[in-house]
């Protein structure tokens, strides 16, 4: 009977990832553009809608990355998108 091969070695992939990270010119670990806001609830909705209108989700992967409600009906949230639609 033939022996079933084991999982592939991941060392090559690890080297490629490490090389890519070293060659990165901006030094950041992410290609996403992030911006954090702290606004009143209605203003926060308007700002998020502005981001989705300006940077459509299908092209820029725009999303509300995180949010939390603060005292006084204020919302702190982080919007995330790709830098270009390429």
Short mmCIF file of N, CA, C and O in Angstrom, two decimals:
data_model
loop_
_atom_site.label_atom_id
_atom_site.label_comp_id
_atom_site.label_asym_id
_atom_site.label_seq_id
_atom_site.Cartn_x
_atom_site.Cartn_y
_atom_site.Cartn_z
N UNK A 1 0.81 -1.19 0.00
CA UNK A 1 0.00 0.00 0.00
C UNK A 1 0.86 1.26 0.00
O UNK A 1 1.90 1.29 0.63
N UNK A 2 0.40 2.27 -0.70
CA UNK A 2 1.16 3.52 -0.78
C UNK A 2 1.01 4.31 0.52
O UNK A 2 -0.06 4.33 1.14
N UNK A 3 2.07 4.96 0.91
CA UNK A 3 2.07 5.77 2.12
C UNK A 3 1.41 7.12 1.82
O UNK A 3 1.69 7.75 0.80
N UNK A 4 0.55 7.56 2.70
CA UNK A 4 -0.12 8.85 2.54
C UNK A 4 0.85 9.95 2.95
O UNK A 4 1.42 9.90 4.05
N UNK A 5 1.06 10.92 2.06
CA UNK A 5 2.02 11.98 2.40
C UNK A 5 1.49 12.86 3.53
O UNK A 5 0.29 13.06 3.69
N UNK A 6 2.41 13.37 4.31
CA UNK A 6 2.05 14.27 5.41
C UNK A 6 1.77 15.67 4.90
O UNK A 6 1.81 15.93 3.69
N UNK A 7 1.50 16.58 5.80
CA UNK A 7 1.24 17.96 5.38
C UNK A 7 2.49 18.59 4.78
O UNK A 7 3.60 18.20 5.13
N UNK A 8 2.32 19.54 3.89
CA UNK A 8 3.48 20.17 3.26
C UNK A 8 4.28 20.99 4.27
O UNK A 8 3.74 21.49 5.25
N UNK A 9 5.54 21.14 4.01
CA UNK A 9 6.40 21.97 4.86
C UNK A 9 6.02 23.43 4.67
O UNK A 9 5.77 23.89 3.56
N UNK A 10 5.96 24.15 5.75
CA UNK A 10 5.55 25.56 5.69
C UNK A 10 6.71 26.51 5.76
O UNK A 10 6.53 27.73 5.78
N UNK A 11 7.93 26.01 5.79
CA UNK A 11 9.10 26.87 5.93
C UNK A 11 9.23 27.85 4.77
O UNK A 11 9.57 29.02 4.96
N UNK A 12 8.95 27.42 3.55
CA UNK A 12 9.01 28.32 2.40
C UNK A 12 8.02 29.46 2.52
O UNK A 12 8.34 30.62 2.23
N UNK A 13 6.83 29.15 2.95
CA UNK A 13 5.81 30.18 3.14
C UNK A 13 6.23 31.15 4.24
O UNK A 13 6.09 32.36 4.10
N UNK A 14 6.79 30.62 5.32
CA UNK A 14 7.26 31.48 6.42
C UNK A 14 8.34 32.45 5.92
O UNK A 14 8.35 33.62 6.28
N UNK A 15 9.25 31.96 5.11
CA UNK A 15 10.31 32.83 4.58
C UNK A 15 9.74 33.91 3.67
O UNK A 15 10.15 35.07 3.73
N UNK A 16 8.78 33.55 2.83
CA UNK A 16 8.16 34.54 1.94
C UNK A 16 7.43 35.62 2.72
O UNK A 16 7.52 36.80 2.39
N UNK A 17 6.71 35.22 3.76
CA UNK A 17 5.99 36.20 4.59
C UNK A 17 6.99 37.12 5.29
O UNK A 17 6.81 38.34 5.32
N UNK A 18 8.05 36.55 5.86
CA UNK A 18 9.06 37.36 6.55
C UNK A 18 9.73 38.33 5.58
O UNK A 18 9.94 39.51 5.91
N UNK A 19 10.07 37.86 4.37
CA UNK A 19 10.70 38.73 3.37
C UNK A 19 9.76 39.86 2.97
O UNK A 19 10.17 41.02 2.87
N UNK A 20 8.48 39.55 2.78
CA UNK A 20 7.51 40.58 2.41
C UNK A 20 7.39 41.64 3.50
O UNK A 20 7.33 42.83 3.22
N UNK A 21 7.37 41.21 4.75
CA UNK A 21 7.27 42.16 5.86
C UNK A 21 8.51 43.04 5.95
O UNK A 21 8.42 44.22 6.27
N UNK A 22 9.68 42.49 5.67
CA UNK A 22 10.91 43.28 5.71
C UNK A 22 10.97 44.28 4.56
O UNK A 22 11.50 45.38 4.72
N UNK A 23 10.43 43.92 3.42
CA UNK A 23 10.46 44.79 2.24
C UNK A 23 9.41 45.88 2.28
O UNK A 23 9.45 46.80 1.47
N UNK A 24 8.48 45.77 3.20
CA UNK A 24 7.42 46.77 3.30
C UNK A 24 8.03 48.14 3.57
O UNK A 24 8.81 48.32 4.49
N UNK A 25 7.68 49.12 2.75
CA UNK A 25 8.29 50.44 2.87
C UNK A 25 7.69 51.27 4.00
O UNK A 25 8.36 52.09 4.60
N UNK A 26 6.40 51.07 4.30
CA UNK A 26 5.77 51.90 5.33
C UNK A 26 5.97 51.34 6.74
O UNK A 26 5.70 52.04 7.70
N UNK A 27 6.40 50.12 6.88
CA UNK A 27 6.67 49.54 8.17
C UNK A 27 5.44 49.13 8.96
O UNK A 27 5.55 48.57 10.03
N UNK A 28 4.26 49.38 8.45
CA UNK A 28 3.05 48.99 9.17
C UNK A 28 2.73 47.53 8.88
O UNK A 28 3.17 46.96 7.90
N UNK A 29 1.93 46.94 9.74
CA UNK A 29 1.58 45.53 9.58
C UNK A 29 0.29 45.35 8.80
O UNK A 29 -0.14 44.25 8.59
N UNK A 30 -0.33 46.44 8.38
CA UNK A 30 -1.60 46.35 7.69
C UNK A 30 -1.61 47.30 6.50
O UNK A 30 -1.01 48.37 6.55
N UNK A 31 -2.32 46.92 5.47
CA UNK A 31 -2.46 47.79 4.31
C UNK A 31 -3.71 48.66 4.41
O UNK A 31 -3.99 49.43 3.50
N UNK A 32 -4.46 48.54 5.48
CA UNK A 32 -5.69 49.29 5.62
C UNK A 32 -5.43 50.70 6.15
O UNK A 32 -4.52 50.93 6.93
N UNK A 33 -6.29 51.62 5.73
CA UNK A 33 -6.31 52.98 6.27
C UNK A 33 -7.36 52.98 7.37
O UNK A 33 -8.49 52.54 7.15
N UNK A 34 -6.98 53.45 8.55
CA UNK A 34 -7.90 53.49 9.68
C UNK A 34 -8.02 54.91 10.19
O UNK A 34 -7.03 55.65 10.22
N UNK A 35 -9.22 55.26 10.63
CA UNK A 35 -9.45 56.56 11.25
C UNK A 35 -10.46 56.37 12.37
O UNK A 35 -11.49 55.74 12.18
N UNK A 36 -10.15 56.92 13.54
CA UNK A 36 -11.01 56.79 14.70
C UNK A 36 -11.72 58.11 14.98
O UNK A 36 -11.10 59.17 14.89
N UNK A 37 -13.00 58.02 15.30
CA UNK A 37 -13.83 59.19 15.57
C UNK A 37 -14.51 59.03 16.92
O UNK A 37 -14.74 57.90 17.38
N UNK A 38 -14.86 60.13 17.55
CA UNK A 38 -15.66 60.15 18.76
C UNK A 38 -16.70 61.24 18.58
O UNK A 38 -16.39 62.44 18.70
N UNK A 39 -17.92 60.84 18.25
CA UNK A 39 -18.97 61.79 17.87
C UNK A 39 -20.28 61.45 18.55
O UNK A 39 -20.47 60.33 19.04
N UNK A 40 -21.20 62.41 18.55
CA UNK A 40 -22.56 62.14 19.01
C UNK A 40 -23.18 61.09 18.09
O UNK A 40 -22.76 60.93 16.95
N UNK A 41 -24.17 60.37 18.59
CA UNK A 41 -24.74 59.24 17.85
C UNK A 41 -25.15 59.61 16.42
O UNK A 41 -24.79 58.92 15.46
N UNK A 42 -25.90 60.68 16.24
CA UNK A 42 -26.36 61.06 14.89
C UNK A 42 -25.20 61.47 14.00
O UNK A 42 -25.18 61.16 12.81
N UNK A 43 -24.23 62.18 14.57
CA UNK A 43 -23.05 62.57 13.80
C UNK A 43 -22.21 61.35 13.43
O UNK A 43 -21.64 61.29 12.33
N UNK A 44 -22.15 60.37 14.32
CA UNK A 44 -21.41 59.14 14.05
C UNK A 44 -22.04 58.39 12.89
O UNK A 44 -21.34 57.89 12.00
N UNK A 45 -23.36 58.30 12.87
CA UNK A 45 -24.05 57.65 11.75
C UNK A 45 -23.76 58.36 10.44
O UNK A 45 -23.51 57.72 9.41
N UNK A 46 -23.81 59.70 10.48
CA UNK A 46 -23.56 60.49 9.27
C UNK A 46 -22.13 60.29 8.78
O UNK A 46 -21.89 60.16 7.57
N UNK A 47 -21.17 60.25 9.70
CA UNK A 47 -19.76 60.07 9.31
C UNK A 47 -19.54 58.68 8.70
O UNK A 47 -18.86 58.54 7.68
N UNK A 48 -20.12 57.67 9.31
CA UNK A 48 -19.99 56.31 8.76
C UNK A 48 -20.62 56.24 7.36
O UNK A 48 -20.05 55.66 6.44
N UNK A 49 -21.79 56.83 7.21
CA UNK A 49 -22.46 56.85 5.90
C UNK A 49 -21.60 57.58 4.88
O UNK A 49 -21.49 57.16 3.73
N UNK A 50 -20.95 58.67 5.29
CA UNK A 50 -20.06 59.43 4.40
C UNK A 50 -18.91 58.54 3.91
O UNK A 50 -18.58 58.55 2.72
N UNK A 51 -18.33 57.77 4.81
CA UNK A 51 -17.24 56.86 4.42
C UNK A 51 -17.75 55.82 3.43
O UNK A 51 -17.08 55.53 2.45
N UNK A 52 -18.91 55.23 3.69
CA UNK A 52 -19.44 54.20 2.79
C UNK A 52 -19.81 54.78 1.43
O UNK A 52 -19.70 54.11 0.42
N UNK A 53 -20.27 56.04 1.41
CA UNK A 53 -20.60 56.68 0.14
C UNK A 53 -19.33 57.04 -0.64
O UNK A 53 -19.27 56.89 -1.86
N UNK A 54 -18.31 57.54 0.07
CA UNK A 54 -17.07 57.95 -0.57
C UNK A 54 -16.22 56.76 -0.99
O UNK A 54 -15.60 56.78 -2.06
N UNK A 55 -16.17 55.75 -0.14
CA UNK A 55 -15.35 54.56 -0.37
C UNK A 55 -16.25 53.32 -0.34
O UNK A 55 -16.41 52.70 0.70
N UNK A 56 -16.89 52.96 -1.46
CA UNK A 56 -17.84 51.85 -1.48
C UNK A 56 -17.22 50.55 -0.96
O UNK A 56 -16.06 50.25 -1.25
N UNK A 57 -18.00 49.82 -0.20
CA UNK A 57 -17.53 48.59 0.43
C UNK A 57 -17.00 47.58 -0.58
O UNK A 57 -15.98 46.92 -0.35
N UNK A 58 -17.65 47.46 -1.73
CA UNK A 58 -17.25 46.48 -2.73
C UNK A 58 -15.85 46.75 -3.28
O UNK A 58 -15.11 45.83 -3.58
N UNK A 59 -15.46 48.02 -3.37
CA UNK A 59 -14.16 48.37 -3.95
C UNK A 59 -13.07 48.55 -2.89
O UNK A 59 -11.92 48.20 -3.11
N UNK A 60 -13.44 49.11 -1.74
CA UNK A 60 -12.44 49.47 -0.72
C UNK A 60 -12.49 48.59 0.53
O UNK A 60 -11.73 48.80 1.45
N UNK A 61 -13.41 47.65 0.60
CA UNK A 61 -13.60 46.80 1.78
C UNK A 61 -13.86 47.65 3.02
O UNK A 61 -13.41 47.35 4.12
N UNK A 62 -14.58 48.74 2.85
CA UNK A 62 -14.86 49.66 3.94
C UNK A 62 -15.71 48.98 4.99
O UNK A 62 -16.65 48.25 4.67
N UNK A 63 -15.39 49.22 6.26
CA UNK A 63 -16.19 48.67 7.34
C UNK A 63 -15.96 49.45 8.62
O UNK A 63 -14.94 50.13 8.77
N UNK A 64 -16.92 49.36 9.53
CA UNK A 64 -16.74 49.86 10.88
C UNK A 64 -15.98 48.76 11.60
O UNK A 64 -16.50 47.68 11.85
N UNK A 65 -14.72 49.02 11.90
CA UNK A 65 -13.86 47.99 12.47
C UNK A 65 -14.22 47.72 13.93
O UNK A 65 -14.25 46.57 14.37
N UNK A 66 -14.48 48.78 14.69
CA UNK A 66 -14.87 48.62 16.09
C UNK A 66 -15.64 49.86 16.53
O UNK A 66 -15.51 50.93 15.93
N UNK A 67 -16.44 49.69 17.56
CA UNK A 67 -17.17 50.84 18.10
C UNK A 67 -17.55 50.55 19.55
O UNK A 67 -17.58 49.40 19.98
N UNK A 68 -17.79 51.64 20.29
CA UNK A 68 -18.28 51.51 21.66
C UNK A 68 -19.05 52.77 22.02
O UNK A 68 -18.79 53.85 21.51
N UNK A 69 -20.00 52.59 22.90
CA UNK A 69 -20.82 53.70 23.35
C UNK A 69 -20.20 54.30 24.60
O UNK A 69 -19.85 53.59 25.55
N UNK A 70 -20.05 55.62 24.60
CA UNK A 70 -19.48 56.33 25.74
C UNK A 70 -20.60 57.09 26.47
O UNK A 70 -21.74 57.14 25.99
N UNK A 71 -20.25 57.70 27.58
CA UNK A 71 -21.23 58.49 28.31
C UNK A 71 -21.69 59.66 27.46
O UNK A 71 -20.98 60.16 26.60
N UNK A 72 -22.90 60.10 27.72
CA UNK A 72 -23.43 61.25 27.00
C UNK A 72 -23.86 60.93 25.58
O UNK A 72 -23.89 61.81 24.73
N UNK A 73 -24.20 59.68 25.32
CA UNK A 73 -24.69 59.25 24.00
C UNK A 73 -23.68 59.54 22.89
O UNK A 73 -24.03 59.90 21.78
N UNK A 74 -22.41 59.39 23.22
CA UNK A 74 -21.34 59.54 22.24
C UNK A 74 -20.86 58.16 21.82
O UNK A 74 -20.88 57.22 22.60
N UNK A 75 -20.41 58.07 20.57
CA UNK A 75 -19.94 56.82 20.01
C UNK A 75 -18.48 57.01 19.56
O UNK A 75 -18.17 57.95 18.84
N UNK A 76 -17.63 56.11 20.01
CA UNK A 76 -16.25 56.08 19.53
C UNK A 76 -16.17 54.90 18.57
O UNK A 76 -16.53 53.78 18.94
N UNK A 77 -15.68 55.15 17.36
CA UNK A 77 -15.63 54.08 16.37
C UNK A 77 -14.43 54.27 15.44
O UNK A 77 -13.93 55.37 15.27
N UNK A 78 -14.00 53.16 14.88
CA UNK A 78 -12.88 53.15 13.95
C UNK A 78 -13.37 52.64 12.60
O UNK A 78 -13.94 51.56 12.51
N UNK A 79 -13.14 53.45 11.57
CA UNK A 79 -13.48 53.06 10.20
C UNK A 79 -12.20 52.53 9.55
O UNK A 79 -11.10 53.01 9.82
N UNK A 80 -12.37 51.52 8.70
CA UNK A 80 -11.24 50.88 8.03
C UNK A 80 -11.57 50.73 6.55
O UNK A 80 -12.69 50.40 6.19
N UNK A 81 -10.55 50.96 5.70
CA UNK A 81 -10.72 50.77 4.25
C UNK A 81 -9.36 50.53 3.62
O UNK A 81 -8.32 50.80 4.22
N UNK A 82 -9.37 50.02 2.39
CA UNK A 82 -8.14 49.89 1.63
C UNK A 82 -7.75 51.26 1.09
O UNK A 82 -8.62 52.10 0.83
N UNK A 83 -6.47 51.53 0.87
CA UNK A 83 -6.05 52.85 0.39
C UNK A 83 -6.50 53.14 -1.03
O UNK A 83 -6.72 54.30 -1.38
N UNK A 84 -6.63 52.12 -1.87
CA UNK A 84 -7.09 52.32 -3.25
C UNK A 84 -8.07 51.21 -3.61
O UNK A 84 -8.16 50.20 -2.94
N UNK A 85 -8.78 51.42 -4.70
CA UNK A 85 -9.75 50.44 -5.17
C UNK A 85 -9.17 49.51 -6.22
O UNK A 85 -9.89 48.81 -6.90
N UNK A 86 -7.86 49.49 -6.37
CA UNK A 86 -7.22 48.64 -7.37
C UNK A 86 -7.40 47.19 -7.09
O UNK A 86 -7.24 46.61 -6.14
#
